[in-house]
PDB file of C-alpha atoms in Angstrom:
ATOM      1  CA  MET Q   1      -7.793  -3.236 -10.284  1.00  0.00           C
ATOM      2  CA  ALA Q   2      -7.468  -6.328  -8.407  1.00  0.00           C
ATOM      3  CA  ALA Q   3      -8.405  -8.628 -11.420  1.00  0.00           C
ATOM      4  CA  TRP Q   4      -5.872  -6.744 -13.526  1.00  0.00           C
ATOM      5  CA  LEU Q   5      -3.023  -6.812 -11.020  1.00  0.00           C
ATOM      6  CA  GLU Q   6      -3.688 -10.683 -10.438  1.00  0.00           C
ATOM      7  CA  LYS Q   7      -3.502 -11.312 -14.253  1.00  0.00           C
ATOM      8  CA  GLU Q   8      -0.014  -9.609 -14.086  1.00  0.00           C
ATOM      9  CA  GLY Q   9       0.894 -12.061 -11.327  1.00  0.00           C
ATOM     10  CA  THR Q  10       0.417  -9.703  -8.165  1.00  0.00           C
ATOM     11  CA  ALA Q  11      -0.912 -11.357  -5.042  1.00  0.00           C
ATOM     12  CA  VAL Q  12      -3.508  -8.666  -3.956  1.00  0.00           C
ATOM     13  CA  PRO Q  13      -4.874  -8.272  -0.843  1.00  0.00           C
ATOM     14  CA  ALA Q  14      -7.852  -6.921  -0.107  1.00  0.00           C
ATOM     15  CA  LEU Q  15      -7.523  -3.426  -0.976  1.00  0.00           C
ATOM     16  CA  PRO Q  16     -10.537  -0.844   0.224  1.00  0.00           C
ATOM     17  CA  GLU Q  17     -12.252   1.116  -2.958  1.00  0.00           C
ATOM     18  CA  SER Q  18     -11.868   4.286  -0.769  1.00  0.00           C
ATOM     19  CA  ALA Q  19     -10.803   5.170   2.994  1.00  0.00           C
ATOM     20  CA  ALA Q  20      -9.950   8.328   4.623  1.00  0.00           C
ATOM     21  CA  GLY Q  21     -11.988  10.261   2.023  1.00  0.00           C
ATOM     22  CA  LEU Q  22      -9.554   9.193  -0.839  1.00  0.00           C
ATOM     23  CA  GLU Q  23     -10.697   6.947  -3.684  1.00  0.00           C
ATOM     24  CA  MET Q  24      -8.599   4.409  -5.560  1.00  0.00           C
ATOM     25  CA  VAL Q  25      -8.242   5.934  -9.069  1.00  0.00           C
ATOM     26  CA  GLY Q  26      -5.635   3.404 -10.737  1.00  0.00           C
ATOM     27  CA  ALA Q  27      -2.615   1.271 -10.946  1.00  0.00           C
ATOM     28  CA  ARG Q  28       0.790   0.790 -12.305  1.00  0.00           C
ATOM     29  CA  TYR Q  29       3.994  -1.173 -12.163  1.00  0.00           C
ATOM     30  CA  CYS Q  30       6.737   0.605 -10.960  1.00  0.00           C
ATOM     31  CA  PRO Q  31      10.577  -0.405 -10.320  1.00  0.00           C
ATOM     32  CA  LEU Q  32      11.771  -0.303  -6.967  1.00  0.00           C
ATOM     33  CA  MET Q  33      15.408  -1.420  -6.270  1.00  0.00           C
ATOM     34  CA  ASP Q  34      15.509  -5.260  -7.726  1.00  0.00           C
ATOM     35  CA  ARG Q  35      12.021  -5.562  -7.703  1.00  0.00           C
ATOM     36  CA  ARG Q  36       8.652  -4.882 -10.080  1.00  0.00           C
ATOM     37  CA  VAL Q  37       6.028  -3.293  -7.854  1.00  0.00           C
ATOM     38  CA  ALA Q  38       2.400  -2.801  -7.979  1.00  0.00           C
ATOM     39  CA  HIS Q  39       1.489   0.862  -6.878  1.00  0.00           C
ATOM     40  CA  VAL Q  40      -2.029   1.471  -6.618  1.00  0.00           C
ATOM     41  CA  TYR Q  41      -3.137   5.223  -6.053  1.00  0.00           C
ATOM     42  CA  TYR Q  42      -6.091   6.867  -4.523  1.00  0.00           C
ATOM     43  CA  THR Q  43      -6.874  10.554  -4.673  1.00  0.00           C
ATOM     44  CA  GLY Q  44      -9.335  12.887  -3.112  1.00  0.00           C
ATOM     45  CA  GLY Q  45      -9.311  16.700  -3.778  1.00  0.00           C
ATOM     46  CA  ASP Q  46      -5.546  17.430  -3.364  1.00  0.00           C
ATOM     47  CA  GLN Q  47      -4.538  14.412  -1.209  1.00  0.00           C
ATOM     48  CA  ARG Q  48      -3.160  11.191  -2.121  1.00  0.00           C
ATOM     49  CA  LEU Q  49      -1.879   8.077  -0.849  1.00  0.00           C
ATOM     50  CA  SER Q  50       0.003   5.205  -2.691  1.00  0.00           C
ATOM     51  CA  VAL Q  51      -0.529   1.500  -1.603  1.00  0.00           C
ATOM     52  CA  PHE Q  52       3.007  -0.506  -2.604  1.00  0.00           C
ATOM     53  CA  LEU Q  53       2.358  -3.953  -3.124  1.00  0.00           C
ATOM     54  CA  VAL Q  54       5.704  -5.559  -2.817  1.00  0.00           C
ATOM     55  CA  PRO Q  55       6.546  -9.033  -3.891  1.00  0.00           C
ATOM     56  CA  GLY Q  56       8.943 -11.638  -2.337  1.00  0.00           C
ATOM     57  CA  TRP Q  57      10.578 -11.416   0.927  1.00  0.00           C
ATOM     58  CA  VAL Q  58      10.995  -7.985   2.724  1.00  0.00           C
ATOM     59  CA  ARG Q  59      12.343  -7.732   6.223  1.00  0.00           C
ATOM     60  CA  LEU Q  60       9.986  -5.740   8.933  1.00  0.00           C
ATOM     61  CA  ASP Q  61      11.708  -4.957  11.861  1.00  0.00           C
ATOM     62  CA  ARG Q  62      10.942  -2.542  14.067  1.00  0.00           C
ATOM     63  CA  THR Q  63      11.285   0.236  11.700  1.00  0.00           C
ATOM     64  CA  ARG Q  64       7.735  -0.351  10.365  1.00  0.00           C
ATOM     65  CA  GLN Q  65       7.071   3.425   9.561  1.00  0.00           C
ATOM     66  CA  MET Q  66       9.597   6.399   9.018  1.00  0.00           C
ATOM     67  CA  THR Q  67       8.880  10.138   7.622  1.00  0.00           C
ATOM     68  CA  ARG Q  68      10.525  10.965   4.591  1.00  0.00           C
ATOM     69  CA  GLY Q  69      10.132  14.716   3.786  1.00  0.00           C
ATOM     70  CA  ASP Q  70       6.497  15.516   3.673  1.00  0.00           C
ATOM     71  CA  LYS Q  71       5.337  11.779   3.706  1.00  0.00           C
ATOM     72  CA  THR Q  72       4.471   9.173   5.945  1.00  0.00           C
ATOM     73  CA  VAL Q  73       5.658   5.606   4.829  1.00  0.00           C
ATOM     74  CA  ARG Q  74       4.347   2.717   6.752  1.00  0.00           C
ATOM     75  CA  LEU Q  75       5.458  -0.929   6.017  1.00  0.00           C
ATOM     76  CA  LEU Q  76       3.129  -3.875   6.898  1.00  0.00           C
ATOM     77  CA  ARG Q  77       1.714  -7.424   6.054  1.00  0.00           C
ATOM     78  CA  ALA Q  78      -1.767  -7.793   4.791  1.00  0.00           C
ATOM     79  CA  GLY Q  79      -2.033 -11.704   4.424  1.00  0.00           C
ATOM     80  CA  ASP Q  80       1.015 -12.893   2.556  1.00  0.00           C
ATOM     81  CA  THR Q  81       1.787  -9.563   0.757  1.00  0.00           C
ATOM     82  CA  THR Q  82       4.070  -7.076   2.128  1.00  0.00           C
ATOM     83  CA  VAL Q  83       2.341  -3.572   1.543  1.00  0.00           C
ATOM     84  CA  GLY Q  84       3.770  -0.053   1.945  1.00  0.00           C
ATOM     85  CA  LEU Q  85       1.588   2.908   2.486  1.00  0.00           C
ATOM     86  CA  VAL Q  86       2.623   6.494   1.904  1.00  0.00           C
ATOM     87  CA  SER Q  87       0.959   9.586   1.970  1.00  0.00           C
ATOM     88  CA  GLU Q  88       1.587  13.256   3.158  1.00  0.00           C
ATOM     89  CA  ARG Q  89      -1.309  12.717   5.403  1.00  0.00           C
ATOM     90  CA  PRO Q  90      -0.689  10.355   8.591  1.00  0.00           C
ATOM     91  CA  GLU Q  91      -4.312   9.952   9.557  1.00  0.00           C
ATOM     92  CA  ALA Q  92      -4.799   8.339   5.735  1.00  0.00           C
ATOM     93  CA  VAL Q  93      -2.108   5.961   6.258  1.00  0.00           C
ATOM     94  CA  GLU Q  94      -3.926   4.878   9.905  1.00  0.00           C
ATOM     95  CA  ALA Q  95      -7.113   4.473   8.025  1.00  0.00           C
ATOM     96  CA  PHE Q  96      -5.544   2.759   5.366  1.00  0.00           C
ATOM     97  CA  GLU Q  97      -3.932   0.305   7.965  1.00  0.00           C
ATOM     98  CA  ARG Q  98      -7.086  -0.392   9.407  1.00  0.00           C
ATOM     99  CA  ALA Q  99      -8.885  -0.804   6.158  1.00  0.00           C
ATOM    100  CA  LEU Q 100      -6.529  -3.335   5.165  1.00  0.00           C
ATOM    101  CA  THR Q 101      -6.898  -5.246   8.646  1.00  0.00           C
ATOM    102  CA  ILE Q 102     -10.062  -5.422   8.367  1.00  0.00           C
ATOM    103  CA  THR Q 103     -10.567  -6.697   4.858  1.00  0.00           C
ATOM    104  CA  VAL Q 104      -7.888  -9.088   5.035  1.00  0.00           C
ATOM    105  CA  ALA Q 105      -9.351 -10.583   8.282  1.00  0.00           C
ATOM    106  CA  GLU Q 106     -12.933 -10.780   7.015  1.00  0.00           C
ATOM    107  CA  LYS Q 107     -11.430 -12.571   3.937  1.00  0.00           C
ATOM    108  CA  GLN Q 108      -9.688 -15.058   6.093  1.00  0.00           C
TER     109      GLN Q 108
END
């Protein structure tokens, strides 16, 4: 997945193959406001988590987590990339943040 995204011009942090019982199943590009954003998706049973890799500068202030409907949205930096984690399960978002933090630290 990372090789395809990088070929398309997206800087990719070390994404986990799985976490919190969810497995990486695919990726695509989505429009998001004024940008083209890589969307990597994970699933396990009826649970889902999306990882959005946002190019360019994004202001991350105190609001790095919010709830939208039944979804938890968390924004963080992983290396030089802004990452958005979105899931119905807050514990999945936390597990992926830990996995990203560990893999980015190991990579450096």
